[in-house]
């Protein structure tokens, strides 16, 4: 055998082995962890989820402090349905998750990578970053936000998401303080029609606002042809501002 | 003191008429979502946008001719049931479906409309949540 030819064969096998070595673990990981990627809408024809500040007679297990804070906001907005969304502000967790895909509107999209899972909610273009492994930063370094900071890990086929660094919010259906923690367990299954169903079993714990954990279950079905639409909400503010400047200029010329 | 009073008055006026503040006065609180009504009119102004659509119709009937202002579902919701840009234009005569105001008066929350060409853009989603305290749990 010519040395050059032998060398080529050895290189071919080495490259082949390397390629298998690189791909195989990813394939194994892909098999171990279900793929949540896709566009999802709420499963079933249930009622719209609650939105905005609960009423004064809410049955949520508030502490005295939690109820006082919620009622203080109710005293300002009255019995109406004033809420952040009416002013182009996203709901924040857990309402952003609970409202997504309701009655087939405002779906959510999941984009999945090994170290980061993105959840995009169409309504108000809210985005959650679920960090895994080395991407997770120390609690002290997390910037508080309405959707908080989400650290995730896999427990077999279940994605466990712990959300902290939440801003205090009395303006959503499940109000909470900045000490709130939301634990979610996402599981993928198929219903009897073979439709992919994603289930989020969630628990909100907050010693400042609640005397006991608040629990719920949210389900979505995969919309294989679904897309997320752009949700422009604040552009009109700018358009109106320009209009007012134009009018002011015309007035000045007169 | 007079300067302070003048400044406060100016700020009050600016706040009241600033376009951003004026536009932000969206609330579905004032509408009765249990009732549905229909009305025909000519479009004077229409903005199919988020979070809520804005519509001014010129209506002429036995109560005379006048402008009536409406709010309605957002652009994304109407898009998903067939609305597209410029489908309805100023000057078009359209028929709208809406939830009226709780406390009487004209106007309401638009849930659908029929274009001059007869195209129906109708949203059949509940406009308010059911009176429950826990998220729904429909087992697959």
mmCIF file with all atom_site columns, C-alpha atoms in Angstrom, chain B residues 1-100:
data_model
loop_
_atom_site.group_PDB
_atom_site.id
_atom_site.type_symbol
_atom_site.label_atom_id
_atom_site.label_alt_id
_atom_site.label_comp_id
_atom_site.label_asym_id
_atom_site.label_entity_id
_atom_site.label_seq_id
_atom_site.pdbx_PDB_ins_code
_atom_site.Cartn_x
_atom_site.Cartn_y
_atom_site.Cartn_z
_atom_site.occupancy
_atom_site.B_iso_or_equiv
_atom_site.pdbx_formal_charge
_atom_site.auth_seq_id
_atom_site.auth_comp_id
_atom_site.auth_asym_id
_atom_site.auth_atom_id
_atom_site.pdbx_PDB_model_num
ATOM 1   C CA . UNK B 1 1   ? -45.664 81.618 44.428 1.00 0.00 ? 1   UNK B CA 1
ATOM 2   C CA . UNK B 1 2   ? -47.377 82.872 41.302 1.00 0.00 ? 2   UNK B CA 1
ATOM 3   C CA . UNK B 1 3   ? -44.636 81.288 39.191 1.00 0.00 ? 3   UNK B CA 1
ATOM 4   C CA . UNK B 1 4   ? -45.165 77.968 40.940 1.00 0.00 ? 4   UNK B CA 1
ATOM 5   C CA . UNK B 1 5   ? -48.894 78.184 40.330 1.00 0.00 ? 5   UNK B CA 1
ATOM 6   C CA . UNK B 1 6   ? -48.292 79.008 36.664 1.00 0.00 ? 6   UNK B CA 1
ATOM 7   C CA . UNK B 1 7   ? -45.861 76.091 36.355 1.00 0.00 ? 7   UNK B CA 1
ATOM 8   C CA . UNK B 1 8   ? -48.306 73.701 37.972 1.00 0.00 ? 8   UNK B CA 1
ATOM 9   C CA . UNK B 1 9   ? -51.103 74.886 35.696 1.00 0.00 ? 9   UNK B CA 1
ATOM 10  C CA . UNK B 1 10  ? -48.860 74.423 32.648 1.00 0.00 ? 10  UNK B CA 1
ATOM 11  C CA . UNK B 1 11  ? -47.883 70.950 33.745 1.00 0.00 ? 11  UNK B CA 1
ATOM 12  C CA . UNK B 1 12  ? -51.511 70.054 34.284 1.00 0.00 ? 12  UNK B CA 1
ATOM 13  C CA . UNK B 1 13  ? -52.443 71.220 30.792 1.00 0.00 ? 13  UNK B CA 1
ATOM 14  C CA . UNK B 1 14  ? -49.445 69.477 29.245 1.00 0.00 ? 14  UNK B CA 1
ATOM 15  C CA . UNK B 1 15  ? -50.279 66.262 31.035 1.00 0.00 ? 15  UNK B CA 1
ATOM 16  C CA . UNK B 1 16  ? -53.908 66.415 30.018 1.00 0.00 ? 16  UNK B CA 1
ATOM 17  C CA . UNK B 1 17  ? -53.201 66.986 26.351 1.00 0.00 ? 17  UNK B CA 1
ATOM 18  C CA . UNK B 1 18  ? -49.943 65.172 25.832 1.00 0.00 ? 18  UNK B CA 1
ATOM 19  C CA . UNK B 1 19  ? -50.649 62.677 23.046 1.00 0.00 ? 19  UNK B CA 1
ATOM 20  C CA . UNK B 1 20  ? -49.016 59.760 24.839 1.00 0.00 ? 20  UNK B CA 1
ATOM 21  C CA . UNK B 1 21  ? -51.090 60.295 27.937 1.00 0.00 ? 21  UNK B CA 1
ATOM 22  C CA . UNK B 1 22  ? -54.234 60.884 25.920 1.00 0.00 ? 22  UNK B CA 1
ATOM 23  C CA . UNK B 1 23  ? -53.712 57.708 23.904 1.00 0.00 ? 23  UNK B CA 1
ATOM 24  C CA . UNK B 1 24  ? -52.914 55.640 26.938 1.00 0.00 ? 24  UNK B CA 1
ATOM 25  C CA . UNK B 1 25  ? -56.456 55.948 28.231 1.00 0.00 ? 25  UNK B CA 1
ATOM 26  C CA . UNK B 1 26  ? -57.330 52.425 27.208 1.00 0.00 ? 26  UNK B CA 1
ATOM 27  C CA . UNK B 1 27  ? -59.515 50.367 29.409 1.00 0.00 ? 27  UNK B CA 1
ATOM 28  C CA . UNK B 1 28  ? -61.992 47.649 28.696 1.00 0.00 ? 28  UNK B CA 1
ATOM 29  C CA . UNK B 1 29  ? -63.567 48.337 32.075 1.00 0.00 ? 29  UNK B CA 1
ATOM 30  C CA . UNK B 1 30  ? -66.373 50.435 30.682 1.00 0.00 ? 30  UNK B CA 1
ATOM 31  C CA . UNK B 1 31  ? -67.878 47.873 28.313 1.00 0.00 ? 31  UNK B CA 1
ATOM 32  C CA . UNK B 1 32  ? -70.595 45.308 28.856 1.00 0.00 ? 32  UNK B CA 1
ATOM 33  C CA . UNK B 1 33  ? -69.194 42.136 27.338 1.00 0.00 ? 33  UNK B CA 1
ATOM 34  C CA . UNK B 1 34  ? -72.415 40.243 27.913 1.00 0.00 ? 34  UNK B CA 1
ATOM 35  C CA . UNK B 1 35  ? -74.261 42.322 25.304 1.00 0.00 ? 35  UNK B CA 1
ATOM 36  C CA . UNK B 1 36  ? -73.667 42.572 21.565 1.00 0.00 ? 36  UNK B CA 1
ATOM 37  C CA . UNK B 1 37  ? -74.936 45.300 19.245 1.00 0.00 ? 37  UNK B CA 1
ATOM 38  C CA . UNK B 1 38  ? -74.555 46.188 15.573 1.00 0.00 ? 38  UNK B CA 1
ATOM 39  C CA . UNK B 1 39  ? -74.249 49.559 13.866 1.00 0.00 ? 39  UNK B CA 1
ATOM 40  C CA . UNK B 1 40  ? -73.690 50.898 10.349 1.00 0.00 ? 40  UNK B CA 1
ATOM 41  C CA . UNK B 1 41  ? -71.657 54.038 9.709  1.00 0.00 ? 41  UNK B CA 1
ATOM 42  C CA . UNK B 1 42  ? -69.008 55.751 7.629  1.00 0.00 ? 42  UNK B CA 1
ATOM 43  C CA . UNK B 1 43  ? -65.412 55.528 8.788  1.00 0.00 ? 43  UNK B CA 1
ATOM 44  C CA . UNK B 1 44  ? -63.981 58.878 9.776  1.00 0.00 ? 44  UNK B CA 1
ATOM 45  C CA . UNK B 1 45  ? -60.902 57.499 11.508 1.00 0.00 ? 45  UNK B CA 1
ATOM 46  C CA . UNK B 1 46  ? -59.565 53.966 11.952 1.00 0.00 ? 46  UNK B CA 1
ATOM 47  C CA . UNK B 1 47  ? -56.419 52.650 13.567 1.00 0.00 ? 47  UNK B CA 1
ATOM 48  C CA . UNK B 1 48  ? -56.225 48.879 13.835 1.00 0.00 ? 48  UNK B CA 1
ATOM 49  C CA . UNK B 1 49  ? -53.419 48.693 16.367 1.00 0.00 ? 49  UNK B CA 1
ATOM 50  C CA . UNK B 1 50  ? -52.291 47.295 19.702 1.00 0.00 ? 50  UNK B CA 1
ATOM 51  C CA . UNK B 1 51  ? -53.280 47.125 22.420 1.00 0.00 ? 51  UNK B CA 1
ATOM 52  C CA . UNK B 1 52  ? -56.685 48.295 21.165 1.00 0.00 ? 52  UNK B CA 1
ATOM 53  C CA . UNK B 1 53  ? -58.137 49.415 17.880 1.00 0.00 ? 53  UNK B CA 1
ATOM 54  C CA . UNK B 1 54  ? -59.489 52.952 17.621 1.00 0.00 ? 54  UNK B CA 1
ATOM 55  C CA . UNK B 1 55  ? -62.439 53.771 15.354 1.00 0.00 ? 55  UNK B CA 1
ATOM 56  C CA . UNK B 1 56  ? -64.577 56.842 14.742 1.00 0.00 ? 56  UNK B CA 1
ATOM 57  C CA . UNK B 1 57  ? -67.785 56.236 12.802 1.00 0.00 ? 57  UNK B CA 1
ATOM 58  C CA . UNK B 1 58  ? -70.126 58.857 11.385 1.00 0.00 ? 58  UNK B CA 1
ATOM 59  C CA . UNK B 1 59  ? -73.595 57.529 12.002 1.00 0.00 ? 59  UNK B CA 1
ATOM 60  C CA . UNK B 1 60  ? -76.805 58.951 10.573 1.00 0.00 ? 60  UNK B CA 1
ATOM 61  C CA . UNK B 1 61  ? -80.147 57.662 11.731 1.00 0.00 ? 61  UNK B CA 1
ATOM 62  C CA . UNK B 1 62  ? -83.381 58.879 13.285 1.00 0.00 ? 62  UNK B CA 1
ATOM 63  C CA . UNK B 1 63  ? -81.337 60.410 16.097 1.00 0.00 ? 63  UNK B CA 1
ATOM 64  C CA . UNK B 1 64  ? -79.453 62.598 13.659 1.00 0.00 ? 64  UNK B CA 1
ATOM 65  C CA . UNK B 1 65  ? -75.926 62.534 12.264 1.00 0.00 ? 65  UNK B CA 1
ATOM 66  C CA . UNK B 1 66  ? -73.002 62.367 14.677 1.00 0.00 ? 66  UNK B CA 1
ATOM 67  C CA . UNK B 1 67  ? -69.553 60.908 15.284 1.00 0.00 ? 67  UNK B CA 1
ATOM 68  C CA . UNK B 1 68  ? -69.259 57.942 17.607 1.00 0.00 ? 68  UNK B CA 1
ATOM 69  C CA . UNK B 1 69  ? -65.932 56.759 19.011 1.00 0.00 ? 69  UNK B CA 1
ATOM 70  C CA . UNK B 1 70  ? -65.146 53.059 19.526 1.00 0.00 ? 70  UNK B CA 1
ATOM 71  C CA . UNK B 1 71  ? -62.338 50.926 20.867 1.00 0.00 ? 71  UNK B CA 1
ATOM 72  C CA . UNK B 1 72  ? -61.798 47.335 19.826 1.00 0.00 ? 72  UNK B CA 1
ATOM 73  C CA . UNK B 1 73  ? -59.625 44.252 19.830 1.00 0.00 ? 73  UNK B CA 1
ATOM 74  C CA . UNK B 1 74  ? -55.956 44.680 18.961 1.00 0.00 ? 74  UNK B CA 1
ATOM 75  C CA . UNK B 1 75  ? -54.357 44.343 15.533 1.00 0.00 ? 75  UNK B CA 1
ATOM 76  C CA . UNK B 1 76  ? -52.998 40.833 16.140 1.00 0.00 ? 76  UNK B CA 1
ATOM 77  C CA . UNK B 1 77  ? -56.426 39.444 17.015 1.00 0.00 ? 77  UNK B CA 1
ATOM 78  C CA . UNK B 1 78  ? -58.082 40.995 13.950 1.00 0.00 ? 78  UNK B CA 1
ATOM 79  C CA . UNK B 1 79  ? -55.178 39.891 11.723 1.00 0.00 ? 79  UNK B CA 1
ATOM 80  C CA . UNK B 1 80  ? -55.729 36.264 12.711 1.00 0.00 ? 80  UNK B CA 1
ATOM 81  C CA . UNK B 1 81  ? -59.354 36.380 11.548 1.00 0.00 ? 81  UNK B CA 1
ATOM 82  C CA . UNK B 1 82  ? -58.592 37.990 8.211  1.00 0.00 ? 82  UNK B CA 1
ATOM 83  C CA . UNK B 1 83  ? -57.990 41.700 8.664  1.00 0.00 ? 83  UNK B CA 1
ATOM 84  C CA . UNK B 1 84  ? -55.213 43.131 6.487  1.00 0.00 ? 84  UNK B CA 1
ATOM 85  C CA . UNK B 1 85  ? -53.774 46.627 6.091  1.00 0.00 ? 85  UNK B CA 1
ATOM 86  C CA . UNK B 1 86  ? -56.100 49.036 4.259  1.00 0.00 ? 86  UNK B CA 1
ATOM 87  C CA . UNK B 1 87  ? -58.974 46.577 4.224  1.00 0.00 ? 87  UNK B CA 1
ATOM 88  C CA . UNK B 1 88  ? -61.062 49.322 5.756  1.00 0.00 ? 88  UNK B CA 1
ATOM 89  C CA . UNK B 1 89  ? -60.348 52.920 4.808  1.00 0.00 ? 89  UNK B CA 1
ATOM 90  C CA . UNK B 1 90  ? -61.567 56.352 5.769  1.00 0.00 ? 90  UNK B CA 1
ATOM 91  C CA . UNK B 1 91  ? -64.813 57.003 3.896  1.00 0.00 ? 91  UNK B CA 1
ATOM 92  C CA . UNK B 1 92  ? -65.858 53.337 3.795  1.00 0.00 ? 92  UNK B CA 1
ATOM 93  C CA . UNK B 1 93  ? -69.351 52.480 4.922  1.00 0.00 ? 93  UNK B CA 1
ATOM 94  C CA . UNK B 1 94  ? -69.078 49.489 7.240  1.00 0.00 ? 94  UNK B CA 1
ATOM 95  C CA . UNK B 1 95  ? -71.139 47.491 9.677  1.00 0.00 ? 95  UNK B CA 1
ATOM 96  C CA . UNK B 1 96  ? -69.629 46.816 13.079 1.00 0.00 ? 96  UNK B CA 1
ATOM 97  C CA . UNK B 1 97  ? -70.363 44.426 15.918 1.00 0.00 ? 97  UNK B CA 1
ATOM 98  C CA . UNK B 1 98  ? -69.543 45.732 19.390 1.00 0.00 ? 98  UNK B CA 1
ATOM 99  C CA . UNK B 1 99  ? -70.065 45.428 23.123 1.00 0.00 ? 99  UNK B CA 1
ATOM 100 C CA . UNK B 1 100 ? -71.846 48.577 24.326 1.00 0.00 ? 100 UNK B CA 1
#
